[in-house]
Amino acid sequence: MRKGKLAKLYAIAAASALAASLVIPLAPQPVHADRGVVDLWKAIKPLTTIASAMNTGAHPDDEHSAMLAYLSLGKGVDTSSVIANRGEGGQNEIGSELGNALGIIRTRELQEASKITNIHLENLSEKIDDPIFDFGFSKSPEETLEKWGEDIAYERLIRKIRTLRPDVLIPAFLNEPSTHGHHRAINVMTVRAFKDAADPNVFPEHWKEGLSPWQVKKLYVPAQEKDYSVSIPVGAYDEIYGASYVQLGEESRFMHKSQGMGRHYDEGPSYSYYKLAQSIVETKAKEADFFEGIAYTFDDLAKEAAAQSGGEKVANELKKLQKDAEEVMAAYPRFAAVAKEAHEMLADVQKALREVESSPLPADTKTDLRHRLGVKQAQLYKASAEALSLVTKVKPETNELVAGQTTKVTVSAYNGGQAKVNNVKLTLNVPKGWQARALSTTSFPSLGYNQTVKTTYEVTVPAHAELFQPYAAPAITADVSYSFAGSTATSHVVPSDAVAVLPAFAMTLDPNATVLNTLQPQEPIPVKVTVKNYKPGPAQTSISLEVPEGWNVEPKAAPLRFDTKGETKSAAFTVKAPASVKPAAYTITAVAAGGGKESRHGAQVIRYPHIGTTYFVQPATLTVQAFDLKVPAGLKVGYVSSGFDNIDQYLAQLGVDVTNLTAKDIESGDLDQYDTIVLGIRAYGFRPELISSNARLLKYVENGGNLVVQYHKPEDKWKPELAPYPIKIGTPLIEWRVTDENSKVTMLAPDHAIFNTPNKITEEDWNNWIQDRSAYNPSEWGKEYTELIANGDPGEKEFTGTFLTAKYGKGTYTYSSLVWYREIPALVPGAIRMFVNMVSLQQ
């Protein structure tokens, strides 16, 4: 963790006490004694400006982290980041979660990253399976907006702008052909929203809801040094934080661990460049910052108010706030003095709000002042808590609840500062329909140094409570209000981990997706249902499977008894399809019944040190894809997993003898025992032993083995010479992929064994693929390879290096950029048939 000395801080502060680790750590750790003074600065810096800015992006990690750190941490600007989707369509560099589960991880990472840069985060995507979904790489904004639903996405963006009212709007990307279609779509919407957010005829329902139109003052787009309007000195070093804004921004980017984000930067000058695209204020070719010509301080705001009829009294109040802010900053780092000045400013903010309401100023001006003063009040609440060293907590007895359960939640306040606070009130907030009853007093006359007050609430979850939604606001929060120096502040607090209403009996089916071979339709499908009891204390239930009509399941039901909460038990079933089963997708659902209630859900626990614990509640189902498939008897495969795919598990389900190869196996084991060795996607980048053992792998092929290598990026330590004949990956990477899963595929070598043995591949096998065809296709390859397919997005040049195979010695080497890791878990019949053929080449 980066250290920084507060070398030039006030003389009264000892340097050793102020040398600080500046940012929130990447994982929960004990609080450091010297963090308080830095967090205090973060809390009071926003009091110096009334300006605001918004950065828009498509995915988690799109935020311009260095620029946001500069605006928020360096300038104190009210800064927001609006991100469209949850990143569900990406890859996962820390685990095997994909789809919605990955979206939950990336959302939590984004939330933690936003805490580090002290910015306000919003998402356009509102729930699991939202229309604004990361459906994978897109080459056009038109496709993106069509799939998201342009009206839905645009209405939500306009709503965010009208709610947060930024002075400056900054899309993270340009609308350029070489850019991801999701990024381009956000640019298109953001640029259009500059004017539309101010037009009351655009989404007029907002007006009816009390949400006023808002005219952004300036719109900037990313630029380069050769042509820019504003240069942001993100390399500037801040003594209080002990880092540059680039470094602070990267601390936030390190939270995006599932994407492998975050880099280490040395100290030194650097800049981010932006070009003014639209403005309603007079501007110059080169500007000092984003806010030139825009009200930035309370004095600026006072001048605007005074220029309007009836605005003199309001202007006077705003001038007082300017003086208040200066006095707060001058008191730093004396905690009690800062607290006193902050509470005096809070009283003046509340007085200014009253003056605004009683003034004859125009309605639009009043709305603007209410918003800016409301933001300042919230900032002062935070500054107060930091200056008073007031630590507020809400601690549930358990974070895992079930409908109908009664539990206890404790709200507490601890005073770590020298100043006494008065009239402390502890309030617990629960959803509508829940009950919360305080078991002791909630009000306390005073709270002095090193004292704690707490109240325990008895909370009852309603019998029909909605199951946990990971993107919803926290179910349980608390407010701690208190008085100090003549004004009252409130500290809002949330639990450290998600409080989740989970199924009483959460079920997981193993497998959760499988193939039914219609060549052997009555081959039994073993299904294991693992059940976790989330009910407090002993419980019992009966587990059964709902199967398609005409299918048979044994046993009909399996009773389970649990002694304690958290206990896990399993039930085994055998499912058989009728002999006449047709090729199609079928669903099997687990049901837990008892006491007149049924549960049909599972709860996937998602837990990583950097994001804590959360949950993905989803139907407890097993998808069965029925189609004809031939698998050679006794086929033995060694699988080298990078951790990013689980194809090995599906091969095992198909009857293939699969061994996951360890580093020792690769470096010194007997490779010749395997008919085929498969390298998972990007394996060279994450299995370091592969580079040093590559000669062994090629020798394995030369001796008659079958080596299958799935796609790599150049940064995965891929070099053309790792293959027996050179293969070079095309760059830039976004131009070497096929994103249309329905794009036409031509088999260039239809007589090759990969398309014939043991399964005959036809044009139908390219149907019903999902998300993409291929990624990171080769641009150059040796003449020794057979080009197996030609494929490209409509209207673009086709790639012929997507699927390459070559004889090498007695064996075969195959390199494929087809996205098997998506298609096979989705049980795409054609992809499974081809993969089986590919690993069967030496049979």
Short mmCIF file of C-alpha atoms in Angstrom, two decimals, residues 274-658:
data_model
loop_
_atom_site.label_atom_id
_atom_site.label_comp_id
_atom_site.label_asym_id
_atom_site.label_seq_id
_atom_site.Cartn_x
_atom_site.Cartn_y
_atom_site.Cartn_z
CA TYR A 274 -10.66 16.69 -23.12
CA LYS A 275 -12.27 18.60 -25.98
CA LEU A 276 -15.24 20.92 -25.48
CA ALA A 277 -18.07 19.58 -27.65
CA GLN A 278 -21.02 21.74 -26.57
CA SER A 279 -21.50 24.67 -24.21
CA ILE A 280 -24.16 27.18 -23.20
CA VAL A 281 -21.57 29.54 -21.68
CA GLU A 282 -18.95 31.62 -23.42
CA THR A 283 -15.67 29.72 -23.74
CA LYS A 284 -12.12 30.06 -24.99
CA ALA A 285 -10.11 27.73 -27.22
CA LYS A 286 -7.98 26.68 -24.23
CA GLU A 287 -9.54 26.62 -20.78
CA ALA A 288 -7.97 26.44 -17.36
CA ASP A 289 -10.40 23.72 -16.27
CA PHE A 290 -13.85 22.27 -16.91
CA PHE A 291 -15.56 24.97 -14.86
CA GLU A 292 -14.29 28.12 -16.53
CA GLY A 293 -17.33 30.36 -17.03
CA ILE A 294 -19.43 28.28 -14.60
CA ALA A 295 -20.29 29.13 -11.00
CA TYR A 296 -17.71 27.30 -8.90
CA THR A 297 -17.88 28.82 -5.40
CA PHE A 298 -20.63 30.13 -3.14
CA ASP A 299 -19.49 33.65 -4.07
CA ASP A 300 -20.08 32.83 -7.75
CA LEU A 301 -23.51 31.48 -6.88
CA ALA A 302 -24.26 34.59 -4.82
CA LYS A 303 -23.47 36.83 -7.80
CA GLU A 304 -25.91 34.86 -9.96
CA ALA A 305 -28.62 35.13 -7.30
CA ALA A 306 -28.02 38.85 -6.76
CA ALA A 307 -28.41 39.47 -10.50
CA GLN A 308 -32.00 38.25 -10.34
CA SER A 309 -34.92 40.21 -9.03
CA GLY A 310 -35.50 39.50 -5.35
CA GLY A 311 -32.27 37.57 -4.96
CA GLU A 312 -30.34 39.89 -2.62
CA LYS A 313 -31.25 38.14 0.62
CA VAL A 314 -30.42 34.74 -0.81
CA ALA A 315 -27.14 36.15 -2.14
CA ASN A 316 -26.21 37.35 1.33
CA GLU A 317 -26.82 33.90 2.77
CA LEU A 318 -24.67 32.34 0.06
CA LYS A 319 -21.85 34.77 0.85
CA LYS A 320 -22.01 33.62 4.47
CA LEU A 321 -21.58 30.04 3.26
CA GLN A 322 -18.46 31.09 1.35
CA LYS A 323 -16.99 32.45 4.57
CA ASP A 324 -18.15 29.36 6.47
CA ALA A 325 -16.37 27.04 4.04
CA GLU A 326 -13.17 29.02 4.32
CA GLU A 327 -13.32 28.83 8.11
CA VAL A 328 -13.87 25.05 8.00
CA MET A 329 -10.77 24.64 5.84
CA ALA A 330 -8.73 26.98 8.03
CA ALA A 331 -9.57 24.88 11.09
CA TYR A 332 -8.07 21.72 9.54
CA PRO A 333 -6.62 19.47 10.94
CA ARG A 334 -7.96 20.36 14.42
CA PHE A 335 -10.86 17.97 14.63
CA ALA A 336 -12.99 19.74 17.25
CA ALA A 337 -12.46 23.09 15.55
CA VAL A 338 -13.46 21.65 12.20
CA ALA A 339 -16.58 20.16 13.79
CA LYS A 340 -17.58 23.51 15.28
CA GLU A 341 -17.12 25.36 11.99
CA ALA A 342 -18.90 22.62 10.03
CA HIS A 343 -21.94 22.76 12.30
CA GLU A 344 -22.06 26.53 12.05
CA MET A 345 -21.98 26.14 8.27
CA LEU A 346 -24.72 23.49 8.52
CA ALA A 347 -26.95 25.92 10.40
CA ASP A 348 -26.29 28.55 7.73
CA VAL A 349 -27.11 26.08 4.93
CA GLN A 350 -30.45 25.34 6.57
CA LYS A 351 -31.08 29.06 6.97
CA ALA A 352 -30.19 29.60 3.29
CA LEU A 353 -32.69 26.90 2.31
CA ARG A 354 -35.42 28.68 4.22
CA GLU A 355 -34.48 31.97 2.58
CA VAL A 356 -34.66 30.35 -0.86
CA GLU A 357 -38.17 29.05 -0.15
CA SER A 358 -39.47 32.46 0.93
CA SER A 359 -37.74 34.39 -1.86
CA PRO A 360 -39.46 35.65 -5.04
CA LEU A 361 -36.75 34.04 -7.20
CA PRO A 362 -37.90 32.15 -10.34
CA ALA A 363 -38.92 28.53 -9.86
CA ASP A 364 -35.96 27.18 -11.88
CA THR A 365 -33.49 29.14 -9.76
CA LYS A 366 -35.12 27.88 -6.58
CA THR A 367 -34.93 24.30 -7.79
CA ASP A 368 -31.24 24.70 -8.60
CA LEU A 369 -30.43 26.28 -5.23
CA ARG A 370 -32.41 23.62 -3.34
CA HIS A 371 -30.39 20.93 -5.07
CA ARG A 372 -26.98 22.52 -4.49
CA LEU A 373 -27.73 23.33 -0.86
CA GLY A 374 -29.13 19.84 -0.35
CA VAL A 375 -25.88 18.35 -1.67
CA LYS A 376 -23.95 20.63 0.67
CA GLN A 377 -26.07 19.57 3.64
CA ALA A 378 -25.31 15.90 2.94
CA GLN A 379 -21.61 16.71 2.62
CA LEU A 380 -21.70 18.57 5.93
CA TYR A 381 -23.30 15.55 7.61
CA LYS A 382 -20.33 13.48 6.47
CA ALA A 383 -17.85 16.17 7.48
CA SER A 384 -19.45 16.40 10.91
CA ALA A 385 -19.14 12.68 11.59
CA GLU A 386 -15.49 12.70 10.50
CA ALA A 387 -14.60 15.79 12.52
CA LEU A 388 -16.32 14.50 15.65
CA SER A 389 -14.81 11.01 15.13
CA LEU A 390 -18.31 9.65 15.44
CA VAL A 391 -18.38 5.96 14.47
CA THR A 392 -21.87 4.68 13.63
CA LYS A 393 -22.72 1.07 12.95
CA VAL A 394 -25.69 -1.16 12.21
CA LYS A 395 -25.05 -4.82 13.03
CA PRO A 396 -27.59 -7.54 12.25
CA GLU A 397 -27.56 -10.63 14.42
CA THR A 398 -27.40 -12.49 11.11
CA ASN A 399 -27.09 -11.29 7.54
CA GLU A 400 -28.97 -14.31 6.21
CA LEU A 401 -32.72 -14.15 6.81
CA VAL A 402 -35.79 -16.05 5.65
CA ALA A 403 -39.38 -14.90 5.23
CA GLY A 404 -41.26 -14.87 8.55
CA GLN A 405 -38.08 -14.81 10.65
CA THR A 406 -37.60 -12.57 13.67
CA THR A 407 -34.07 -11.38 14.37
CA LYS A 408 -32.22 -8.63 16.18
CA VAL A 409 -30.34 -5.66 14.77
CA THR A 410 -28.18 -3.32 16.83
CA VAL A 411 -27.58 0.34 16.01
CA SER A 412 -24.67 2.00 17.80
CA ALA A 413 -22.77 5.26 17.96
CA TYR A 414 -19.28 5.69 19.38
CA ASN A 415 -17.66 9.03 20.10
CA GLY A 416 -13.92 8.93 19.45
CA GLY A 417 -13.49 12.70 19.57
CA GLN A 418 -12.94 15.15 22.37
CA ALA A 419 -16.18 17.08 21.79
CA LYS A 420 -19.39 15.91 23.43
CA VAL A 421 -22.49 15.53 21.23
CA ASN A 422 -26.07 15.81 22.45
CA ASN A 423 -29.56 14.54 21.70
CA VAL A 424 -28.37 11.32 20.07
CA LYS A 425 -31.14 9.31 18.41
CA LEU A 426 -30.69 5.86 16.88
CA THR A 427 -33.21 4.90 14.19
CA LEU A 428 -33.43 1.64 12.25
CA ASN A 429 -34.88 1.69 8.73
CA VAL A 430 -36.55 -1.43 7.30
CA PRO A 431 -38.57 -2.09 4.11
CA LYS A 432 -42.29 -1.52 3.93
CA GLY A 433 -44.13 -4.45 5.50
CA TRP A 434 -41.29 -5.32 7.87
CA GLN A 435 -41.61 -4.66 11.58
CA ALA A 436 -38.91 -3.09 13.76
CA ARG A 437 -39.42 -2.71 17.51
CA ALA A 438 -36.83 -1.05 19.72
CA LEU A 439 -36.05 -3.20 22.80
CA SER A 440 -34.55 -0.24 24.69
CA THR A 441 -34.38 3.52 24.51
CA THR A 442 -33.45 5.05 21.17
CA SER A 443 -32.60 8.52 22.50
CA PHE A 444 -29.65 9.59 24.61
CA PRO A 445 -29.06 13.06 26.08
CA SER A 446 -25.32 13.10 25.39
CA LEU A 447 -22.36 11.09 24.19
CA GLY A 448 -18.86 11.91 25.40
CA TYR A 449 -15.34 10.84 24.49
CA ASN A 450 -14.75 7.09 24.27
CA GLN A 451 -18.40 6.34 25.03
CA THR A 452 -20.82 4.15 23.08
CA VAL A 453 -24.60 4.15 22.98
CA LYS A 454 -26.59 1.40 21.30
CA THR A 455 -30.10 0.21 20.74
CA THR A 456 -31.20 -3.27 19.76
CA TYR A 457 -34.24 -3.63 17.53
CA GLU A 458 -36.36 -6.73 17.11
CA VAL A 459 -37.00 -7.08 13.39
CA THR A 460 -39.63 -9.35 11.83
CA VAL A 461 -39.46 -10.23 8.15
CA PRO A 462 -42.95 -10.59 6.60
CA ALA A 463 -44.07 -14.07 5.55
CA HIS A 464 -44.11 -13.08 1.89
CA ALA A 465 -40.94 -10.99 1.81
CA GLU A 466 -39.26 -10.62 -1.56
CA LEU A 467 -36.10 -12.67 -1.99
CA PHE A 468 -32.77 -10.85 -2.11
CA GLN A 469 -32.11 -8.64 -5.11
CA PRO A 470 -28.38 -7.82 -5.39
CA TYR A 471 -28.89 -4.49 -7.19
CA ALA A 472 -31.57 -3.16 -4.86
CA ALA A 473 -30.89 -0.66 -2.10
CA PRO A 474 -29.85 -2.25 1.22
CA ALA A 475 -32.83 -3.72 3.06
CA ILE A 476 -31.67 -2.56 6.48
CA THR A 477 -30.02 0.80 7.22
CA ALA A 478 -29.80 3.13 10.17
CA ASP A 479 -29.79 6.85 10.84
CA VAL A 480 -27.99 8.36 13.80
CA SER A 481 -28.96 11.96 14.49
CA TYR A 482 -27.25 14.23 17.01
CA SER A 483 -26.80 17.87 17.93
CA PHE A 484 -23.60 19.84 18.22
CA ALA A 485 -22.73 23.53 18.21
CA GLY A 486 -26.28 24.64 17.54
CA SER A 487 -27.27 22.37 14.64
CA THR A 488 -28.37 18.78 14.10
CA ALA A 489 -26.69 16.30 11.75
CA THR A 490 -27.56 12.79 10.66
CA SER A 491 -25.20 9.94 9.88
CA HIS A 492 -26.62 7.31 7.53
CA VAL A 493 -25.09 3.85 7.91
CA VAL A 494 -25.42 0.50 6.15
CA PRO A 495 -24.29 -2.98 7.25
CA SER A 496 -20.79 -4.01 6.22
CA ASP A 497 -22.17 -6.97 4.24
CA ALA A 498 -25.45 -7.48 2.42
CA VAL A 499 -28.49 -8.43 4.50
CA ALA A 500 -30.30 -10.96 2.37
CA VAL A 501 -33.69 -12.66 2.50
CA LEU A 502 -32.87 -16.12 1.18
CA PRO A 503 -34.94 -19.23 0.41
CA ALA A 504 -35.64 -21.19 3.58
CA PHE A 505 -34.14 -24.20 1.81
CA ALA A 506 -31.70 -23.11 -0.87
CA MET A 507 -31.16 -25.82 -3.45
CA THR A 508 -28.35 -26.45 -5.90
CA LEU A 509 -28.62 -29.07 -8.62
CA ASP A 510 -25.60 -31.04 -9.77
CA PRO A 511 -25.32 -30.90 -12.67
CA ASN A 512 -27.12 -27.62 -13.38
CA ALA A 513 -26.91 -28.25 -17.12
CA THR A 514 -26.36 -31.47 -18.98
CA VAL A 515 -26.70 -33.25 -22.28
CA LEU A 516 -29.21 -36.01 -23.00
CA ASN A 517 -27.88 -38.10 -25.81
CA THR A 518 -30.82 -39.04 -28.02
CA LEU A 519 -28.75 -41.96 -29.34
CA GLN A 520 -29.11 -43.37 -25.82
CA PRO A 521 -32.32 -41.66 -24.66
CA GLN A 522 -33.03 -43.88 -21.68
CA GLU A 523 -29.57 -43.50 -20.18
CA PRO A 524 -30.38 -42.37 -16.62
CA ILE A 525 -29.51 -38.82 -15.58
CA PRO A 526 -28.26 -38.76 -11.99
CA VAL A 527 -29.26 -35.53 -10.24
CA LYS A 528 -27.94 -34.52 -6.85
CA VAL A 529 -29.83 -31.79 -5.01
CA THR A 530 -27.81 -30.11 -2.30
CA VAL A 531 -29.97 -28.25 0.21
CA LYS A 532 -28.80 -25.60 2.67
CA ASN A 533 -31.08 -24.77 5.58
CA TYR A 534 -31.35 -21.02 6.17
CA LYS A 535 -34.13 -21.33 8.76
CA PRO A 536 -32.99 -20.67 12.32
CA GLY A 537 -32.78 -23.90 14.33
CA PRO A 538 -34.10 -27.36 13.41
CA ALA A 539 -36.16 -27.69 10.23
CA GLN A 540 -37.50 -30.29 7.87
CA THR A 541 -38.60 -30.37 4.27
CA SER A 542 -39.38 -32.72 1.42
CA ILE A 543 -37.36 -32.43 -1.79
CA SER A 544 -38.78 -33.47 -5.15
CA LEU A 545 -38.09 -32.85 -8.81
CA GLU A 546 -40.54 -31.48 -11.34
CA VAL A 547 -39.74 -33.14 -14.66
CA PRO A 548 -41.19 -32.78 -18.17
CA GLU A 549 -44.36 -34.69 -18.95
CA GLY A 550 -43.65 -38.33 -19.75
CA TRP A 551 -40.33 -38.36 -17.88
CA ASN A 552 -39.75 -40.51 -14.82
CA VAL A 553 -37.97 -39.62 -11.58
CA GLU A 554 -37.01 -41.80 -8.63
CA PRO A 555 -37.55 -41.39 -5.76
CA LYS A 556 -40.69 -39.28 -5.95
CA ALA A 557 -39.60 -37.31 -2.88
CA ALA A 558 -36.79 -37.26 -0.33
CA PRO A 559 -37.45 -36.00 3.22
CA LEU A 560 -34.61 -34.07 4.85
CA ARG A 561 -34.16 -33.02 8.48
CA PHE A 562 -31.82 -30.30 9.68
CA ASP A 563 -30.61 -29.72 13.22
CA THR A 564 -29.21 -26.21 12.77
CA LYS A 565 -29.19 -23.22 10.47
CA GLY A 566 -26.49 -23.45 7.82
CA GLU A 567 -26.52 -27.25 7.77
CA THR A 568 -26.28 -28.79 4.31
CA LYS A 569 -27.70 -32.12 3.19
CA SER A 570 -28.22 -33.81 -0.16
CA ALA A 571 -30.79 -35.92 -1.92
CA ALA A 572 -30.06 -38.14 -4.92
CA PHE A 573 -32.50 -38.69 -7.80
CA THR A 574 -32.46 -40.59 -11.05
CA VAL A 575 -34.27 -39.09 -14.03
CA LYS A 576 -35.14 -40.96 -17.20
CA ALA A 577 -36.54 -39.56 -20.41
CA PRO A 578 -38.93 -41.53 -22.61
CA ALA A 579 -37.46 -43.42 -25.55
CA SER A 580 -39.33 -41.07 -27.87
CA VAL A 581 -37.69 -37.91 -26.50
CA LYS A 582 -37.16 -35.29 -29.21
CA PRO A 583 -34.11 -33.01 -29.60
CA ALA A 584 -34.93 -29.90 -27.56
CA ALA A 585 -34.13 -28.12 -24.32
CA TYR A 586 -35.92 -29.36 -21.19
CA THR A 587 -36.05 -28.04 -17.63
CA ILE A 588 -36.01 -29.95 -14.34
CA THR A 589 -36.91 -27.94 -11.22
CA ALA A 590 -36.17 -28.80 -7.60
CA VAL A 591 -38.96 -28.17 -5.11
CA ALA A 592 -38.66 -27.98 -1.32
CA ALA A 593 -42.11 -28.41 0.28
CA GLY A 594 -43.40 -28.45 3.82
CA GLY A 595 -45.71 -26.60 6.15
CA GLY A 596 -47.89 -25.54 3.25
CA LYS A 597 -45.04 -23.64 1.57
CA GLU A 598 -42.81 -24.34 -1.39
CA SER A 599 -39.37 -23.10 -2.35
CA ARG A 600 -37.95 -23.38 -5.87
CA HIS A 601 -34.80 -21.32 -5.55
CA GLY A 602 -31.13 -21.60 -4.83
CA ALA A 603 -28.77 -19.06 -3.34
CA GLN A 604 -25.28 -18.80 -4.75
CA VAL A 605 -22.95 -17.28 -2.17
CA ILE A 606 -20.49 -14.87 -3.80
CA ARG A 607 -17.63 -14.06 -1.46
CA TYR A 608 -14.29 -12.43 -2.20
CA PRO A 609 -12.08 -10.46 0.21
CA HIS A 610 -12.23 -7.23 -1.77
CA ILE A 611 -16.03 -7.12 -2.10
CA GLY A 612 -17.27 -9.05 0.94
CA THR A 613 -20.28 -11.36 0.74
CA THR A 614 -23.33 -11.12 -1.46
CA TYR A 615 -25.78 -13.55 -3.04
CA PHE A 616 -27.33 -14.57 -6.33
CA VAL A 617 -30.80 -16.01 -5.78
CA GLN A 618 -32.04 -17.89 -8.83
CA PRO A 619 -34.43 -20.74 -9.73
CA ALA A 620 -33.16 -24.19 -8.71
CA THR A 621 -33.23 -25.74 -12.15
CA LEU A 622 -31.35 -28.13 -14.37
CA THR A 623 -31.35 -27.56 -18.12
CA VAL A 624 -31.25 -30.73 -20.21
CA GLN A 625 -30.33 -30.32 -23.86
CA ALA A 626 -31.33 -33.37 -25.87
CA PHE A 627 -29.51 -34.08 -29.15
CA ASP A 628 -27.56 -36.90 -30.79
CA LEU A 629 -23.88 -37.16 -29.85
CA LYS A 630 -21.18 -39.74 -30.44
CA VAL A 631 -18.32 -39.89 -27.93
CA PRO A 632 -15.44 -42.35 -28.44
CA ALA A 633 -15.21 -44.93 -25.68
CA GLY A 634 -12.23 -44.52 -23.37
CA LEU A 635 -11.28 -41.06 -24.60
CA LYS A 636 -8.74 -39.63 -22.13
CA VAL A 637 -8.18 -35.87 -21.95
CA GLY A 638 -5.80 -33.77 -19.87
CA TYR A 639 -7.24 -30.29 -19.25
CA VAL A 640 -5.11 -27.26 -18.37
CA SER A 641 -7.49 -24.75 -16.85
CA SER A 642 -6.76 -21.05 -16.62
CA GLY A 643 -9.62 -20.70 -14.14
CA PHE A 644 -11.75 -18.86 -16.69
CA ASP A 645 -13.82 -21.72 -18.04
CA ASN A 646 -15.35 -25.01 -16.90
CA ILE A 647 -15.38 -26.96 -20.14
CA ASP A 648 -13.62 -29.83 -18.38
CA GLN A 649 -16.73 -30.41 -16.23
CA TYR A 650 -18.94 -30.72 -19.29
CA LEU A 651 -16.55 -33.09 -21.02
CA ALA A 652 -16.72 -35.31 -17.94
CA GLN A 653 -20.53 -35.27 -18.11
CA LEU A 654 -20.31 -36.47 -21.70
CA GLY A 655 -18.38 -39.55 -20.61
CA VAL A 656 -14.88 -38.30 -21.40
CA ASP A 657 -12.17 -39.30 -18.91
CA VAL A 658 -10.89 -35.83 -17.91
#
